[in-house]
Coordinates of C-alpha atoms and ligand atoms in Angstrom, one line a residue:
Chain A
M1 CA 66.2 -71.4 1.4
R2 CA 70.0 -71.9 1.4
L3 CA 69.8 -75.7 1.5
Q4 CA 67.2 -75.7 -1.3
Q5 CA 69.3 -73.5 -3.5
K6 CA 72.4 -75.6 -2.8
D7 CA 70.7 -78.8 -3.8
L8 CA 69.7 -77.3 -7.1
M9 CA 73.1 -76.0 -8.0
M10 CA 75.5 -78.1 -9.9
P11 CA 78.4 -75.7 -10.5
N12 CA 80.8 -78.2 -11.9
T13 CA 78.6 -79.6 -14.6
P14 CA 79.3 -78.4 -18.1
E15 CA 76.0 -76.6 -18.2
A16 CA 76.8 -74.5 -15.2
L17 CA 80.2 -73.6 -16.6
F18 CA 78.7 -72.7 -19.9
S19 CA 75.9 -70.6 -18.5
Q20 CA 78.2 -68.6 -16.2
A21 CA 80.1 -67.4 -19.2
H22 CA 77.1 -65.9 -20.8
T23 CA 74.7 -63.1 -20.2
G24 CA 71.3 -63.6 -18.7
A25 CA 71.4 -67.2 -17.7
N26 CA 73.6 -67.4 -14.7
G27 CA 73.2 -70.9 -13.3
N28 CA 70.1 -70.2 -11.3
T29 CA 67.0 -72.2 -11.5
P30 CA 64.0 -70.1 -12.6
G31 CA 61.3 -69.6 -9.9
R32 CA 63.7 -69.7 -7.0
A33 CA 63.4 -66.7 -4.7
V34 CA 66.0 -64.1 -5.6
K35 CA 67.2 -61.3 -3.3
L36 CA 69.7 -59.7 -5.6
S37 CA 70.0 -60.1 -9.3
I38 CA 73.1 -58.9 -11.1
D39 CA 72.5 -59.1 -14.8
G40 CA 75.1 -58.4 -17.5
V41 CA 77.0 -55.8 -15.6
S42 CA 79.9 -54.2 -17.3
H43 CA 81.9 -51.2 -16.3
A44 CA 84.8 -49.3 -17.7
F45 CA 86.8 -46.5 -16.2
D46 CA 87.6 -44.4 -19.3
D47 CA 88.6 -47.2 -21.7
N48 CA 89.8 -49.6 -19.0
L49 CA 87.2 -52.4 -18.9
V50 CA 87.1 -53.5 -15.3
L51 CA 83.9 -55.6 -15.1
D52 CA 82.9 -57.6 -18.1
N53 CA 79.4 -59.0 -18.3
V54 CA 79.0 -60.1 -14.7
S55 CA 75.8 -62.0 -13.9
L56 CA 74.8 -63.5 -10.6
D57 CA 71.6 -64.2 -8.6
I58 CA 71.7 -64.4 -4.9
A59 CA 69.1 -66.0 -2.7
P60 CA 67.6 -64.5 0.5
G61 CA 69.8 -65.5 3.5
E62 CA 72.6 -66.7 1.3
F63 CA 76.3 -66.1 2.1
V64 CA 78.2 -65.5 -1.1
C65 CA 82.0 -64.9 -1.2
V66 CA 83.6 -63.1 -4.1
L67 CA 87.1 -64.4 -4.5
G68 CA 89.7 -62.9 -6.7
A69 CA 93.2 -61.5 -7.1
S70 CA 94.0 -57.9 -6.2
G71 CA 92.7 -55.5 -8.8
C72 CA 90.3 -57.8 -10.5
G73 CA 87.3 -55.6 -9.8
K74 CA 85.8 -56.9 -6.5
S75 CA 85.4 -53.5 -5.0
T76 CA 84.2 -52.1 -8.2
L77 CA 81.5 -54.8 -8.3
F78 CA 80.4 -53.9 -4.7
N79 CA 80.5 -50.2 -5.5
A80 CA 78.1 -50.9 -8.4
V81 CA 75.7 -53.0 -6.3
S82 CA 75.8 -50.4 -3.5
G83 CA 74.7 -47.7 -5.9
L84 CA 77.8 -45.6 -5.4
L85 CA 79.0 -46.3 -8.9
P86 CA 76.7 -45.9 -11.8
I87 CA 77.7 -48.7 -14.2
T88 CA 78.2 -48.5 -17.9
K89 CA 76.0 -51.4 -18.8
G90 CA 73.7 -54.0 -17.2
S91 CA 71.1 -54.1 -14.5
I92 CA 71.1 -54.7 -10.8
R93 CA 67.9 -55.5 -9.0
L94 CA 67.2 -55.9 -5.3
D95 CA 63.8 -57.6 -4.6
G96 CA 63.0 -56.9 -8.3
E97 CA 63.7 -53.2 -8.0
D98 CA 66.4 -51.4 -10.0
I99 CA 69.1 -50.0 -7.6
V100 CA 71.7 -48.9 -10.1
G101 CA 73.1 -45.5 -9.0
K102 CA 70.8 -45.4 -5.9
P103 CA 72.8 -45.6 -2.7
G104 CA 71.0 -46.4 0.5
N105 CA 69.3 -49.7 -0.4
V106 CA 71.9 -52.1 0.7
G107 CA 74.3 -52.2 3.7
Y108 CA 77.9 -51.8 2.6
M109 CA 81.0 -52.0 4.7
L110 CA 83.8 -50.6 2.6
Q111 CA 87.4 -51.9 2.6
K112 CA 88.3 -49.2 5.2
D113 CA 86.3 -49.3 8.5
L114 CA 85.4 -45.5 8.1
L115 CA 84.6 -45.1 11.8
L116 CA 84.1 -41.4 12.5
P117 CA 86.8 -40.4 15.0
W118 CA 84.6 -37.8 16.7
L119 CA 81.8 -40.3 17.6
T120 CA 82.0 -42.9 20.3
A121 CA 81.7 -46.5 19.4
L122 CA 78.0 -46.6 20.2
D123 CA 77.3 -43.4 18.2
N124 CA 79.2 -44.9 15.3
I125 CA 77.0 -48.0 15.5
V126 CA 73.8 -46.0 15.4
L127 CA 75.1 -43.6 12.7
G128 CA 72.5 -44.8 10.2
A129 CA 69.7 -43.6 12.4
S130 CA 71.5 -40.4 13.3
L131 CA 72.0 -39.5 9.7
T132 CA 68.4 -40.2 8.6
R133 CA 65.9 -39.4 11.3
G134 CA 67.9 -38.9 14.5
A135 CA 68.9 -41.8 16.8
T136 CA 66.4 -42.3 19.6
Q137 CA 67.1 -43.6 23.1
D138 CA 65.5 -46.8 21.9
D139 CA 68.0 -47.1 19.0
R140 CA 70.8 -46.6 21.5
L141 CA 69.4 -49.2 23.8
R142 CA 69.0 -51.8 21.1
A143 CA 72.5 -51.1 19.8
T144 CA 73.9 -51.4 23.3
A145 CA 72.2 -54.7 23.7
L146 CA 73.5 -56.0 20.3
A147 CA 77.0 -54.8 21.0
T148 CA 77.0 -56.3 24.5
H149 CA 75.7 -59.6 23.1
Y150 CA 78.6 -59.7 20.7
G151 CA 81.2 -58.9 23.3
L152 CA 81.7 -55.1 22.8
G153 CA 79.7 -53.8 25.8
A154 CA 82.8 -52.5 27.7
H155 CA 84.0 -50.1 25.0
L156 CA 80.9 -48.3 23.8
N157 CA 81.9 -44.9 25.2
N158 CA 85.3 -45.1 23.6
Y159 CA 86.4 -43.1 20.6
P160 CA 87.5 -45.3 17.7
T161 CA 91.2 -44.4 17.8
T162 CA 91.4 -46.1 21.2
L163 CA 90.1 -49.4 19.9
S164 CA 92.0 -52.4 18.5
G165 CA 91.7 -53.3 14.8
G166 CA 89.4 -56.2 15.5
M167 CA 87.1 -54.1 17.6
R168 CA 87.0 -51.4 15.0
Q169 CA 86.0 -53.9 12.4
R170 CA 83.3 -55.2 14.6
I171 CA 81.9 -51.7 15.3
A172 CA 81.9 -51.1 11.5
L173 CA 80.1 -54.3 11.0
M174 CA 77.6 -53.4 13.8
R175 CA 77.0 -50.1 12.0
T176 CA 76.2 -52.0 8.8
I177 CA 73.9 -54.5 10.6
T178 CA 72.1 -51.8 12.6
A179 CA 71.4 -49.8 9.4
G180 CA 68.9 -52.6 8.9
R181 CA 69.3 -53.6 5.2
D182 CA 68.5 -57.2 4.2
L183 CA 71.6 -57.4 2.0
M184 CA 75.0 -56.6 3.3
L185 CA 78.1 -56.1 1.2
L186 CA 81.3 -56.7 3.2
D187 CA 84.5 -55.7 1.4
E188 CA 87.5 -57.6 2.9
P189 CA 86.4 -56.7 6.4
F190 CA 89.1 -58.8 8.0
G191 CA 91.9 -58.1 5.5
A192 CA 94.0 -56.1 7.9
L193 CA 93.8 -58.5 10.9
D194 CA 96.3 -61.1 12.1
S195 CA 95.3 -64.7 11.4
Q196 CA 94.1 -65.5 14.9
T197 CA 91.9 -62.5 15.3
R198 CA 90.7 -63.1 11.8
L199 CA 89.6 -66.6 12.6
S200 CA 87.6 -65.5 15.7
M201 CA 86.1 -62.7 13.7
Q202 CA 85.0 -65.1 11.0
Q203 CA 83.3 -67.3 13.6
W204 CA 81.7 -64.2 15.1
L205 CA 80.4 -63.1 11.7
L206 CA 78.9 -66.6 11.0
Q207 CA 77.2 -66.3 14.4
V208 CA 75.8 -62.8 13.5
W209 CA 74.7 -64.0 10.1
A210 CA 73.0 -67.1 11.5
E211 CA 71.2 -65.1 14.1
T212 CA 70.1 -62.1 11.9
G213 CA 69.2 -64.1 8.8
R214 CA 70.7 -61.4 6.5
T215 CA 72.0 -62.0 3.0
I216 CA 75.7 -61.4 2.8
M217 CA 78.1 -60.8 -0.1
F218 CA 81.7 -60.9 1.2
V219 CA 84.9 -60.0 -0.7
T220 CA 88.1 -61.7 0.1
H221 CA 91.3 -62.8 -1.7
D222 CA 91.9 -65.5 1.0
V223 CA 90.8 -68.9 -0.3
D224 CA 90.5 -70.4 3.2
E225 CA 88.3 -67.5 4.4
A226 CA 86.0 -67.9 1.4
I227 CA 85.5 -71.6 1.9
F228 CA 85.1 -71.3 5.6
L229 CA 82.3 -68.7 5.3
A230 CA 80.5 -69.2 2.1
D231 CA 77.5 -71.1 0.7
R232 CA 78.8 -70.2 -2.7
I233 CA 82.1 -68.8 -3.9
V234 CA 82.2 -66.6 -7.0
V235 CA 85.7 -66.7 -8.5
L236 CA 86.4 -63.5 -10.3
L237 CA 89.1 -63.5 -13.0
P238 CA 91.1 -60.4 -13.8
R239 CA 91.5 -58.1 -16.7
P240 CA 88.7 -57.7 -17.4
G241 CA 86.9 -58.8 -14.2
R242 CA 84.5 -61.6 -15.0
I243 CA 83.1 -64.6 -13.3
G244 CA 85.4 -67.6 -13.8
R245 CA 83.3 -70.1 -11.9
I246 CA 80.9 -70.4 -9.1
L247 CA 81.8 -73.1 -6.5
N248 CA 79.3 -74.6 -4.1
V249 CA 80.6 -75.1 -0.6
D250 CA 78.9 -78.3 0.8
L251 CA 80.2 -78.1 4.3
K252 CA 77.6 -78.5 7.0
R253 CA 76.9 -75.7 9.4
P254 CA 77.7 -74.6 12.1
R255 CA 81.3 -74.8 10.9
D256 CA 84.3 -74.8 13.2
V257 CA 88.1 -74.9 12.6
S258 CA 88.0 -78.7 12.2
C259 CA 86.2 -78.4 8.9
M260 CA 89.3 -76.7 7.4
T261 CA 91.1 -80.0 7.3
S262 CA 88.2 -82.0 5.8
S263 CA 88.6 -83.5 2.4
T264 CA 85.8 -81.4 0.9
F265 CA 87.6 -78.3 2.1
I266 CA 90.9 -79.4 0.7
S267 CA 89.5 -80.3 -2.7
L268 CA 87.6 -77.0 -2.9
K269 CA 90.7 -75.2 -2.0
A270 CA 92.7 -77.0 -4.8
E271 CA 90.0 -76.1 -7.3
A272 CA 89.9 -72.4 -6.3
L273 CA 93.7 -72.1 -6.3
D274 CA 93.8 -73.7 -9.7
L275 CA 91.3 -71.1 -11.0
L276 CA 93.2 -68.2 -9.4
Y277 CA 96.7 -69.1 -10.3
R278 CA 96.3 -70.9 -13.6
Chain B
M1 CA 95.8 -36.8 46.1
S2 CA 95.5 -38.3 42.7
L3 CA 92.8 -35.8 41.9
I4 CA 95.2 -32.9 42.6
R5 CA 97.9 -34.7 40.6
S6 CA 95.5 -35.1 37.7
I7 CA 94.6 -31.4 37.8
F8 CA 98.3 -30.5 37.6
I9 CA 99.1 -32.8 34.8
H10 CA 96.0 -31.8 32.9
P11 CA 97.0 -30.5 29.5
V12 CA 95.1 -27.2 29.8
V13 CA 96.7 -26.5 33.2
K14 CA 100.1 -27.6 31.9
S15 CA 99.8 -25.2 28.9
M16 CA 98.7 -22.4 31.3
G17 CA 101.9 -23.1 33.3
S18 CA 104.1 -22.8 30.3
W19 CA 102.3 -19.7 29.2
S20 CA 102.9 -18.0 32.5
V21 CA 106.5 -18.9 32.5
A22 CA 106.9 -17.5 28.9
M23 CA 105.2 -14.2 30.0
L24 CA 107.4 -13.9 33.0
M25 CA 110.5 -14.5 30.9
L26 CA 109.4 -11.7 28.5
L27 CA 108.9 -9.3 31.3
G28 CA 112.3 -10.4 32.7
L29 CA 114.0 -9.7 29.4
W30 CA 112.3 -6.3 29.2
Q31 CA 113.5 -5.5 32.7
A32 CA 117.0 -6.7 31.9
I33 CA 117.3 -4.6 28.8
V34 CA 116.2 -1.5 30.6
S35 CA 118.6 -2.1 33.6
V36 CA 121.6 -3.3 31.7
F37 CA 121.6 -0.5 29.1
H38 CA 120.4 2.1 31.6
V39 CA 117.7 3.1 29.2
P40 CA 116.0 6.4 30.5
A41 CA 112.5 5.9 31.7
F42 CA 111.0 8.4 29.2
V43 CA 112.4 6.2 26.3
I44 CA 111.5 2.7 27.7
P45 CA 110.0 2.5 31.2
S46 CA 110.8 -0.6 33.2
P47 CA 108.0 -3.3 33.5
V48 CA 107.9 -2.7 37.2
A49 CA 107.3 1.1 36.7
T50 CA 104.8 0.4 33.9
I51 CA 102.8 -2.1 35.9
S52 CA 102.8 -0.1 39.1
A53 CA 101.6 2.9 37.1
L54 CA 98.8 0.7 35.7
F55 CA 97.7 -0.2 39.2
Q56 CA 97.7 3.4 40.3
N57 CA 95.7 4.3 37.3
E58 CA 93.3 1.5 38.0
V59 CA 89.9 3.1 37.4
M60 CA 90.7 4.7 34.2
I61 CA 92.7 1.8 32.8
R62 CA 90.0 -0.6 33.7
G63 CA 87.5 1.6 31.9
L64 CA 89.7 1.7 28.8
L65 CA 90.5 -2.0 28.9
W66 CA 86.8 -2.7 29.2
Q67 CA 86.0 -0.4 26.2
T68 CA 88.6 -1.9 23.9
F69 CA 87.8 -5.4 25.1
K70 CA 84.1 -4.8 24.2
E71 CA 85.0 -3.6 20.7
T72 CA 87.3 -6.5 20.2
L73 CA 84.8 -9.1 21.4
A74 CA 81.8 -7.8 19.5
G75 CA 83.8 -7.4 16.3
Y76 CA 85.3 -10.8 16.8
L77 CA 82.0 -12.5 17.3
V78 CA 80.5 -10.9 14.2
G79 CA 83.6 -11.6 12.1
A80 CA 83.7 -15.2 13.2
A81 CA 80.0 -15.7 12.5
V82 CA 80.3 -14.1 9.1
G83 CA 83.3 -16.3 8.3
V84 CA 81.6 -19.5 9.3
L85 CA 78.4 -18.6 7.5
L86 CA 80.3 -17.7 4.3
A87 CA 82.3 -20.9 4.4
V88 CA 79.2 -23.0 4.8
V89 CA 77.3 -21.2 2.0
M90 CA 80.2 -21.1 -0.4
S91 CA 81.0 -24.7 0.1
Q92 CA 77.4 -25.8 -0.3
L93 CA 76.9 -23.6 -3.4
P94 CA 80.2 -24.0 -5.3
G95 CA 79.1 -21.7 -8.1
L96 CA 78.5 -18.8 -5.7
G97 CA 81.7 -19.8 -3.9
R98 CA 83.8 -19.4 -7.1
L99 CA 82.3 -15.9 -7.6
L100 CA 82.8 -14.7 -4.0
Y101 CA 86.3 -16.0 -3.4
P102 CA 88.1 -13.3 -5.5
A103 CA 86.0 -10.7 -3.7
L104 CA 87.1 -12.1 -0.3
V105 CA 90.7 -11.9 -1.3
T106 CA 90.2 -8.4 -2.6
S107 CA 88.7 -7.3 0.7
Q108 CA 92.0 -8.1 2.4
A109 CA 94.2 -6.5 -0.2
I110 CA 92.7 -3.1 0.6
P111 CA 94.7 -1.5 3.4
I112 CA 92.5 -1.6 6.5
V113 CA 93.1 2.1 7.2
G114 CA 91.7 2.8 3.7
I115 CA 88.5 1.0 4.7
A116 CA 88.2 2.9 8.0
A117 CA 87.8 6.3 6.5
P118 CA 84.8 5.6 4.3
L119 CA 83.2 3.6 7.1
V120 CA 83.3 6.7 9.3
I121 CA 81.7 8.7 6.5
I122 CA 79.0 6.1 6.2
F123 CA 78.3 5.3 9.8
G124 CA 79.7 8.3 11.7
F125 CA 81.8 7.9 14.8
G126 CA 80.8 5.2 17.3
M127 CA 80.7 1.4 17.8
T128 CA 79.5 0.4 14.3
P129 CA 82.6 1.3 12.2
K130 CA 84.9 -0.1 14.8
L131 CA 82.9 -3.4 14.9
I132 CA 83.0 -3.6 11.1
I133 CA 86.8 -3.0 11.1
V134 CA 87.4 -5.8 13.6
A135 CA 85.0 -8.2 11.8
W136 CA 86.6 -7.3 8.5
I137 CA 90.0 -8.5 9.7
V138 CA 88.7 -11.5 11.6
F139 CA 86.4 -13.1 9.1
F140 CA 89.1 -13.8 6.5
P141 CA 91.2 -16.4 8.2
V142 CA 88.1 -18.0 9.5
V143 CA 86.4 -18.4 6.1
V144 CA 89.6 -19.4 4.3
N145 CA 90.5 -22.1 6.9
M146 CA 87.0 -23.5 7.2
M147 CA 86.5 -23.7 3.5
D148 CA 89.8 -25.5 3.2
G149 CA 88.6 -27.9 5.9
L150 CA 85.3 -28.4 4.1
A151 CA 87.0 -29.0 0.8
H152 CA 89.2 -31.7 2.1
I153 CA 86.7 -33.9 3.8
D154 CA 87.3 -37.6 3.1
R155 CA 85.2 -38.6 0.1
D156 CA 84.6 -42.0 1.6
Q157 CA 83.0 -40.5 4.7
I158 CA 80.6 -38.7 2.5
N159 CA 79.9 -41.9 0.5
L160 CA 79.3 -43.6 3.8
A161 CA 76.6 -41.1 4.6
R162 CA 75.0 -41.6 1.2
L163 CA 75.0 -45.4 1.8
L164 CA 73.2 -44.9 5.0
G165 CA 70.6 -42.8 3.3
A166 CA 71.6 -39.5 5.0
T167 CA 69.9 -36.2 4.6
R168 CA 72.0 -33.2 3.6
L169 CA 71.6 -31.3 6.9
R170 CA 72.5 -34.3 9.0
T171 CA 75.5 -35.1 6.8
F172 CA 76.6 -31.6 7.5
L173 CA 76.1 -31.9 11.3
Y174 CA 77.5 -35.3 11.8
I175 CA 80.3 -35.4 9.2
R176 CA 81.3 -32.1 7.5
L177 CA 81.2 -29.9 10.6
P178 CA 83.1 -32.1 13.0
A179 CA 85.6 -33.0 10.3
C180 CA 86.5 -29.3 9.7
L181 CA 86.7 -28.2 13.4
G182 CA 90.5 -28.4 13.4
P183 CA 90.9 -25.9 10.5
L184 CA 88.0 -23.9 11.8
F185 CA 89.8 -23.4 15.1
S186 CA 93.0 -22.5 13.3
G187 CA 91.2 -19.7 11.6
L188 CA 89.5 -18.6 14.8
K189 CA 92.8 -18.5 16.6
I190 CA 94.5 -16.4 13.9
G191 CA 91.5 -14.1 13.9
A192 CA 91.7 -13.7 17.7
S193 CA 95.3 -12.6 17.5
Y194 CA 94.4 -10.0 14.9
A195 CA 91.2 -8.7 16.5
V196 CA 92.8 -6.3 19.0
T197 CA 94.8 -4.6 16.2
G198 CA 91.5 -4.1 14.4
A199 CA 89.9 -2.5 17.5
V200 CA 92.9 -0.2 18.0
I201 CA 92.8 0.9 14.3
G202 CA 89.1 1.4 14.7
E203 CA 89.6 3.7 17.7
W204 CA 92.2 5.7 15.9
T205 CA 89.9 6.5 13.0
A206 CA 86.4 6.2 14.3
S207 CA 86.2 6.6 18.1
S208 CA 84.0 8.8 20.0
K209 CA 84.8 7.0 23.3
M210 CA 88.2 6.7 24.9
G211 CA 89.7 3.2 24.6
L212 CA 93.2 1.8 24.9
G213 CA 94.0 2.9 21.3
T214 CA 92.9 6.4 21.8
Y215 CA 94.6 6.6 25.2
L216 CA 97.9 5.3 23.5
L217 CA 97.8 8.2 21.0
A218 CA 97.1 10.7 23.7
A219 CA 99.8 9.3 26.0
N220 CA 102.3 9.3 23.1
A221 CA 101.6 13.0 22.4
Q222 CA 102.2 13.8 26.0
M223 CA 105.5 11.9 26.1
N224 CA 103.9 9.7 28.8
S225 CA 105.9 6.6 28.0
V226 CA 104.6 4.8 31.1
G227 CA 101.1 5.3 29.7
V228 CA 102.1 4.1 26.2
Y229 CA 103.7 0.9 27.5
G230 CA 100.8 0.3 30.0
A231 CA 98.3 0.5 27.1
M232 CA 100.4 -1.8 25.0
L233 CA 100.6 -4.3 27.8
L234 CA 96.8 -4.3 28.2
M235 CA 96.3 -4.7 24.5
T236 CA 98.6 -7.7 24.6
L237 CA 96.7 -9.0 27.5
I238 CA 93.4 -8.9 25.5
G239 CA 95.1 -10.7 22.6
I240 CA 96.7 -13.4 24.7
G241 CA 93.5 -13.8 26.7
S242 CA 91.3 -14.4 23.7
F243 CA 93.8 -16.8 22.2
A244 CA 93.9 -18.8 25.4
M245 CA 90.1 -18.8 25.6
L246 CA 90.1 -20.3 22.1
L247 CA 92.6 -22.9 23.1
L248 CA 90.3 -23.9 25.9
L249 CA 87.2 -23.9 23.6
E250 CA 89.1 -26.0 21.0
Y251 CA 90.0 -28.5 23.8
I252 CA 86.4 -28.8 24.9
A253 CA 85.0 -29.0 21.3
M254 CA 87.2 -31.9 20.3
P255 CA 87.5 -34.3 23.2
W256 CA 88.3 -37.2 20.8
R257 CA 91.8 -35.6 20.3
H258 CA 92.8 -36.1 23.9
R259 CA 90.5 -38.5 25.6
A260 CA 89.8 -42.2 25.3
T261 CA 86.1 -41.9 26.1
S262 CA 83.5 -39.2 25.6
P263 CA 83.0 -36.8 28.5
W264 CA 79.2 -36.4 27.8
R265 CA 78.0 -39.2 25.5
R266 CA 77.3 -42.3 27.6
A267 CA 75.9 -45.6 26.5
P268 CA 72.6 -46.4 28.2
H269 CA 72.5 -49.0 30.9
L270 CA 70.7 -52.2 30.0
Ligands
ATP301 N1 87.8 -44.7 -9.5 C1 88.5 -45.4 -10.4 N2 89.0 -44.8 -11.5 C2 89.8 -45.5 -12.4 N3 90.1 -46.8 -12.2 C3 89.7 -47.5 -11.1 C4 88.9 -46.8 -10.2 N4 88.6 -47.7 -9.2 C5 89.2 -48.8 -9.5 N5 89.8 -48.7 -10.7 C6 90.6 -49.8 -11.4 O1 89.7 -50.9 -11.5 C7 90.5 -52.1 -11.3 C8 89.7 -52.9 -10.2 O2 89.8 -52.2 -9.0 P1 89.1 -52.7 -7.7 O3 89.3 -51.8 -6.6 O4 87.7 -53.1 -8.0 O5 89.9 -54.1 -7.4 P2 89.8 -55.1 -6.2 O6 89.5 -56.4 -6.8 O7 88.9 -54.6 -5.2 O8 91.3 -55.1 -5.6 P3 91.8 -55.3 -4.1 O9 91.7 -56.7 -3.7 O10 93.2 -54.8 -4.2 O11 90.9 -54.4 -3.2 C9 91.9 -51.7 -10.9 O12 92.7 -51.9 -12.0 C10 91.8 -50.2 -10.6 O13 92.9 -49.6 -11.0
MG302 MG1 89.1 -53.9 -3.2

């Protein structure tokens, strides 16, 4: 599905540029499977227009990065998609169903990890089940297996305050994964980490994504991170937040550090930086 | 060896240690004042005289202590339960909360002695008015502190619950309640230190049975200063004992404050 959609997308053609700047048509070929459809979304806080006519379709299993300067409305867009924020205008559909103002349909890892200090790492991971129907022994077993598989097995009885920043992020991500939604929104999950931890977390996330087949939207203001992770990069421009361009990342997977010095990577980076700092 | 060491450096044991030292210092100060200024025994008896009189009076004092302790405990439990219940209801139904809040404040503005008299008229002498007086004093710090805790829960934690599709009851059990345990215990501790005072006032106005409070009045009338100070000492003991009990409960209820791992939640073995 990812490959197919990539083949069809020609983001740098005039048509694509044109279509992204307008409502409705958003550079997606009709008939292609769509997981999430964001259509003409605008939002204002009082009279401060933060999102202006944002439209975007995302395919099942796709990894889309949203790249933009601080304050350009990335978190606001995610809040809207998650259902936490009822938007002023536009529609958001998940598998064709309207999800505006209805939290609980998509997984969302907020900018803060929001681990509950009174629960152990494992109980934080299974929080989704605990809060809805009660976590069963089976939930706990499966979460333990998952966490062990991703290198967290030794710390499952720990309270979050005793864990490192990287571990906390991974627990928060596990909680989002375990909640079992097809679409996951990750808002700068690695923003607070040092660059080495960050790189290993990025590789870890790609592994999780490849193995679980989820659809991911990922906010970052780090250009390298966006290119390393994404199938497509949505560049948001500020005041008001709007889509500047959608970049296709044609780097083969699985990706490792070496791809960061490839010519494709460098030229994408130049293009993104040019958009951001023009 | 390391087990013994770990018991002695255990925070609860350590705080018990510092408490005992503080108590001994107070008793020492009391003894020093009496000895240095040659205070006559009928004005202030020495702690040694007071405590030895207590031990000679063992049976009666134990009966009195037990009576006052019962009143304090029963009233405290009722007051704490009412406080918690009110806080939960008032925070879940904000409209009702806004209506009730002024009433709660008013309840504490009435002097407690003023409440005692009508309670005796309504319920007669006995346990009920005493229990109500204690509960009346105790519930207020509990409800105020717990409501404060419930009002200041991190919005994002509640949003997280909504994102995970949580039910209201489970959001309360997993997020609101543990998040307000700190303030709740503050209220419970303040309540515990007021509770004995409530029981004594209750005995003064509504008692049919002899307790420490009634004994104190009787001893005072007979110029039995050893008895007065002995009763006071025992009341203090109830107050400190219940406070210490709550410190222990607080310690047990919030292991994440002082432990790296949970004492009872364990990940299953694969
Ligand atoms: N609840 C709110 N009320 C009013 N204004 C808001 C609110 N939330 C966000 N804003 C405004 O909307 C704009 C976009 O904020 P948003 O948090 O979406 O930015 P962001 O792109 O996520 O930034 P960052 O990279 O720093 O996280 C900002 O100007 C902010 O002040
Ligand atoms: Mg943000």
